[in-house]
Structure formats: structure tokens, C-alpha cells
Amino acid sequence: MVPVAATIRDATPADLPPIVAIYNETIPGRMVTADLTAVTVDQRRPWFERHSPSRRPLWVVESTGGIVAWLSFESFDGRPAYDATVEISLYVATAAHRQGIGTVLLRQALDRAPQLGIRTLLGFIFSHNLPSIALFERFGFATWGHYPDVAELDGVARSLTVLGQRV
């Protein structure tokens, strides 16, 4: 459950710095992203600008302490046949873990997908990120693909699991 004083809303340009901060917070743990060093707000601006509330939203969870989580919808591929398929990414600040925020965001993504013209949701998750895989599986996502040892994180080969669901 999202904390009582929290709201989910569309991201605004002013939210980009905390979005980047939450993302960068995950890099040292080597569980969530294939980036190896912190990214900057300027580097992420083009990514931010590809989102739109009516087609490919970027949502933030805002609490009394500021932005504590975000979820983005990104086109799977630029070709028209894939238009109804999106990759979702979900990031929660470490201080806000275990509060049900990821659960609420994923539920909203599933509920809103049809209104956005989305029929297929994909999650690309490192295979060793068992908490994220478990979250997606609780919502009916199934393993649709496995890429063995495609990433190297600090000299350790890591696999990628693709989880998918038709909505």
C-alpha cells in the first residue's frame, strides 16, 4: 500500500532530478540496471521527453519527503507492428522499499494499459533480481525469454529474464 500521504501522478520536468537520483541509487547494487556509473539529468532528458501522459506515461509517486518511486512505459521497438507492446521500468527509492509502492504502481500499469492502447507489457529484469521477478510474477507475468550471461557486472556474468503479460 502506498503511504497515506503519497500520490501517483504524471511526471513533470521538475521531477527529472529525483527520478535520476532514484535510478542512480540502484547502480551500485548491481541488481537493477546495466549502467555501471551514475547518469546525469542532461543524459536522461531525451529519455524523459519521449514520454507522454496519453501514450507512454512516466509516473512518479510523491510523498511528503518528495519523489519516492517512478514507473515508465517505453516503446518496445519503433516499428509499427510493435506499437501495442511496451517495456515497463519500475524504480523505488531504497528508503521506500517494502511499503507496497511497487505493487501499487504495477497494478496501476496493468489497469491503465488498455486505455493507453497497450496490449502487451514486458519487463526486462536481471535473473538474479529475485524480488523484482517475484513482484511481476504475482501479477501474472510469465517468463517469455531468457538471455544467459548477456551482461557483465564487476566481472560477473549476469543473465536477463524477460517477463511478459498480455492485457
Tab-separated table of C-alpha atoms in Angstrom:
chain	number	residue	atom	x	y	z
A	1	MET	CA	0.000	0.000	0.000
A	2	VAL	CA	1.272	3.451	-0.910
A	3	PRO	CA	1.834	5.589	2.191
A	4	VAL	CA	-1.270	7.617	3.071
A	5	ALA	CA	0.386	10.929	2.217
A	6	ALA	CA	1.575	9.698	-1.201
A	7	THR	CA	0.095	10.290	-4.642
A	8	ILE	CA	0.775	8.836	-8.067
A	9	ARG	CA	0.861	11.391	-10.857
A	10	ASP	CA	2.362	12.096	-14.256
A	11	ALA	CA	5.954	13.263	-14.056
A	12	THR	CA	6.835	16.860	-14.863
A	13	PRO	CA	10.216	18.226	-15.981
A	14	ALA	CA	10.865	19.331	-12.386
A	15	ASP	CA	10.709	15.650	-11.359
A	16	LEU	CA	13.623	14.612	-13.546
A	17	PRO	CA	16.368	15.239	-10.931
A	18	PRO	CA	14.722	12.997	-8.289
A	19	ILE	CA	13.913	10.391	-10.942
A	20	VAL	CA	17.596	10.312	-11.902
A	21	ALA	CA	18.628	10.212	-8.228
A	22	ILE	CA	16.439	7.150	-7.598
A	23	TYR	CA	17.840	5.481	-10.710
A	24	ASN	CA	21.438	6.253	-9.740
A	25	GLU	CA	20.806	4.891	-6.250
A	26	THR	CA	20.308	1.428	-7.788
A	27	ILE	CA	23.535	1.305	-9.800
A	28	PRO	CA	25.987	0.244	-7.023
A	29	GLY	CA	23.806	-2.729	-6.027
A	30	ARG	CA	24.195	-4.316	-9.487
A	31	MET	CA	20.662	-5.751	-9.276
A	32	VAL	CA	18.539	-3.411	-11.340
A	33	THR	CA	20.310	-1.647	-14.188
A	34	ALA	CA	23.100	-2.380	-16.636
A	35	ASP	CA	24.518	1.109	-16.180
A	36	LEU	CA	27.814	0.927	-14.330
A	37	THR	CA	28.217	4.604	-13.443
A	38	ALA	CA	25.788	7.340	-12.487
A	39	VAL	CA	23.862	9.106	-15.227
A	40	THR	CA	23.177	12.828	-15.334
A	41	VAL	CA	19.923	14.720	-15.651
A	42	ASP	CA	21.085	16.014	-19.036
A	43	GLN	CA	21.779	12.476	-20.236
A	44	ARG	CA	18.288	11.371	-19.219
A	45	ARG	CA	16.429	14.373	-20.648
A	46	PRO	CA	15.857	12.818	-24.128
A	47	TRP	CA	14.500	9.669	-22.435
A	48	PHE	CA	12.184	11.830	-20.299
A	49	GLU	CA	10.932	13.746	-23.330
A	50	ARG	CA	9.926	10.520	-25.128
A	51	HIS	CA	7.181	10.038	-22.530
A	52	SER	CA	3.684	11.457	-22.747
A	53	PRO	CA	0.744	11.007	-20.367
A	54	SER	CA	-1.599	9.914	-23.163
A	55	ARG	CA	0.631	7.340	-24.838
A	56	ARG	CA	3.821	6.427	-22.931
A	57	PRO	CA	3.403	7.774	-19.407
A	58	LEU	CA	6.049	8.299	-16.795
A	59	TRP	CA	4.514	8.262	-13.334
A	60	VAL	CA	6.028	9.319	-10.045
A	61	VAL	CA	4.998	8.560	-6.500
A	62	GLU	CA	5.198	11.733	-4.465
A	63	SER	CA	5.247	11.612	-0.694
A	64	THR	CA	5.777	14.282	1.936
A	65	GLY	CA	9.512	13.765	1.507
A	66	GLY	CA	9.423	14.166	-2.280
A	67	ILE	CA	9.525	11.653	-5.130
A	68	VAL	CA	9.999	8.107	-3.796
A	69	ALA	CA	9.357	5.974	-6.900
A	70	TRP	CA	8.633	6.035	-10.605
A	71	LEU	CA	7.322	3.818	-13.386
A	72	SER	CA	7.814	4.355	-17.104
A	73	PHE	CA	6.277	2.927	-20.254
A	74	GLU	CA	8.677	2.747	-23.193
A	75	SER	CA	8.038	1.601	-26.722
A	76	PHE	CA	9.402	-1.891	-27.266
A	77	ASP	CA	10.501	-1.165	-30.807
A	78	GLY	CA	9.999	1.786	-33.116
A	79	ARG	CA	8.367	-0.276	-35.858
A	80	PRO	CA	4.570	-0.052	-36.194
A	81	ALA	CA	3.797	-3.738	-35.635
A	82	TYR	CA	5.090	-3.420	-32.060
A	83	ASP	CA	3.100	-0.293	-31.246
A	84	ALA	CA	0.881	-2.005	-28.646
A	85	THR	CA	3.856	-3.543	-26.806
A	86	VAL	CA	5.768	-1.647	-24.141
A	87	GLU	CA	8.569	-2.218	-21.696
A	88	ILE	CA	7.824	-1.055	-18.186
A	89	SER	CA	10.501	0.021	-15.757
A	90	LEU	CA	9.826	0.467	-12.060
A	91	TYR	CA	12.199	2.046	-9.547
A	92	VAL	CA	11.623	2.642	-5.839
A	93	ALA	CA	13.970	4.646	-3.616
A	94	THR	CA	15.758	2.454	-1.106
A	95	ALA	CA	14.188	4.334	1.820
A	96	ALA	CA	10.729	3.476	0.428
A	97	HIS	CA	11.281	-0.265	-0.113
A	98	ARG	CA	8.862	-2.754	1.453
A	99	GLN	CA	5.989	-0.256	1.602
A	100	GLY	CA	3.962	-1.726	-1.273
A	101	ILE	CA	4.752	1.113	-3.661
A	102	GLY	CA	5.955	-1.208	-6.427
A	103	THR	CA	2.799	-3.275	-6.058
A	104	VAL	CA	0.552	-0.232	-6.424
A	105	LEU	CA	2.484	1.087	-9.435
A	106	LEU	CA	2.437	-2.259	-11.223
A	107	ARG	CA	-1.300	-2.675	-10.546
A	108	GLN	CA	-1.947	0.796	-11.999
A	109	ALA	CA	0.162	-0.042	-15.066
A	110	LEU	CA	-1.907	-3.155	-15.717
A	111	ASP	CA	-5.189	-1.333	-15.123
A	112	ARG	CA	-4.340	1.640	-17.351
A	113	ALA	CA	-2.614	-0.219	-20.197
A	114	PRO	CA	-5.779	-0.819	-22.267
A	115	GLN	CA	-6.699	2.892	-22.117
A	116	LEU	CA	-3.234	3.656	-23.490
A	117	GLY	CA	-3.639	1.261	-26.423
A	118	ILE	CA	-1.225	-1.224	-24.857
A	119	ARG	CA	-1.890	-4.943	-25.177
A	120	THR	CA	1.449	-6.384	-24.087
A	121	LEU	CA	3.654	-5.415	-21.144
A	122	LEU	CA	7.259	-6.560	-20.890
A	123	GLY	CA	9.730	-6.369	-18.038
A	124	PHE	CA	13.448	-6.893	-18.630
A	125	ILE	CA	14.834	-7.977	-15.261
A	126	PHE	CA	18.220	-9.327	-14.262
A	127	SER	CA	17.721	-13.005	-13.423
A	128	HIS	CA	19.391	-12.559	-10.023
A	129	ASN	CA	16.894	-9.819	-9.074
A	130	LEU	CA	14.527	-12.262	-7.404
A	131	PRO	CA	12.397	-9.645	-5.578
A	132	SER	CA	11.503	-7.895	-8.850
A	133	ILE	CA	10.812	-11.170	-10.627
A	134	ALA	CA	8.561	-12.228	-7.743
A	135	LEU	CA	6.658	-8.925	-7.906
A	136	PHE	CA	5.959	-9.304	-11.616
A	137	GLU	CA	5.016	-12.971	-11.246
A	138	ARG	CA	2.497	-12.069	-8.515
A	139	PHE	CA	0.706	-10.039	-11.168
A	140	GLY	CA	0.611	-12.872	-13.680
A	141	PHE	CA	3.712	-12.077	-15.697
A	142	ALA	CA	5.386	-15.175	-17.105
A	143	THR	CA	8.902	-15.799	-18.340
A	144	TRP	CA	8.906	-15.180	-22.076
A	145	GLY	CA	12.627	-15.124	-22.593
A	146	HIS	CA	15.979	-15.763	-21.006
A	147	TYR	CA	19.271	-14.296	-22.172
A	148	PRO	CA	22.072	-16.145	-20.406
A	149	ASP	CA	25.138	-14.187	-19.310
A	150	VAL	CA	24.480	-11.168	-21.556
A	151	ALA	CA	25.716	-8.584	-19.050
A	152	GLU	CA	28.934	-8.281	-17.106
A	153	LEU	CA	28.727	-6.518	-13.766
A	154	ASP	CA	32.058	-6.153	-11.991
A	155	GLY	CA	33.441	-9.218	-13.731
A	156	VAL	CA	30.370	-11.348	-13.002
A	157	ALA	CA	28.304	-12.599	-15.928
A	158	ARG	CA	24.603	-11.901	-15.393
A	159	SER	CA	21.553	-13.172	-17.218
A	160	LEU	CA	18.431	-11.283	-18.222
A	161	THR	CA	14.890	-12.586	-17.854
A	162	VAL	CA	12.103	-11.188	-19.996
A	163	LEU	CA	8.729	-11.316	-18.274
A	164	GLY	CA	5.587	-10.613	-20.244
A	165	GLN	CA	1.856	-10.365	-19.953
A	166	ARG	CA	-0.974	-9.711	-22.379
A	167	VAL	CA	-3.550	-7.276	-21.006
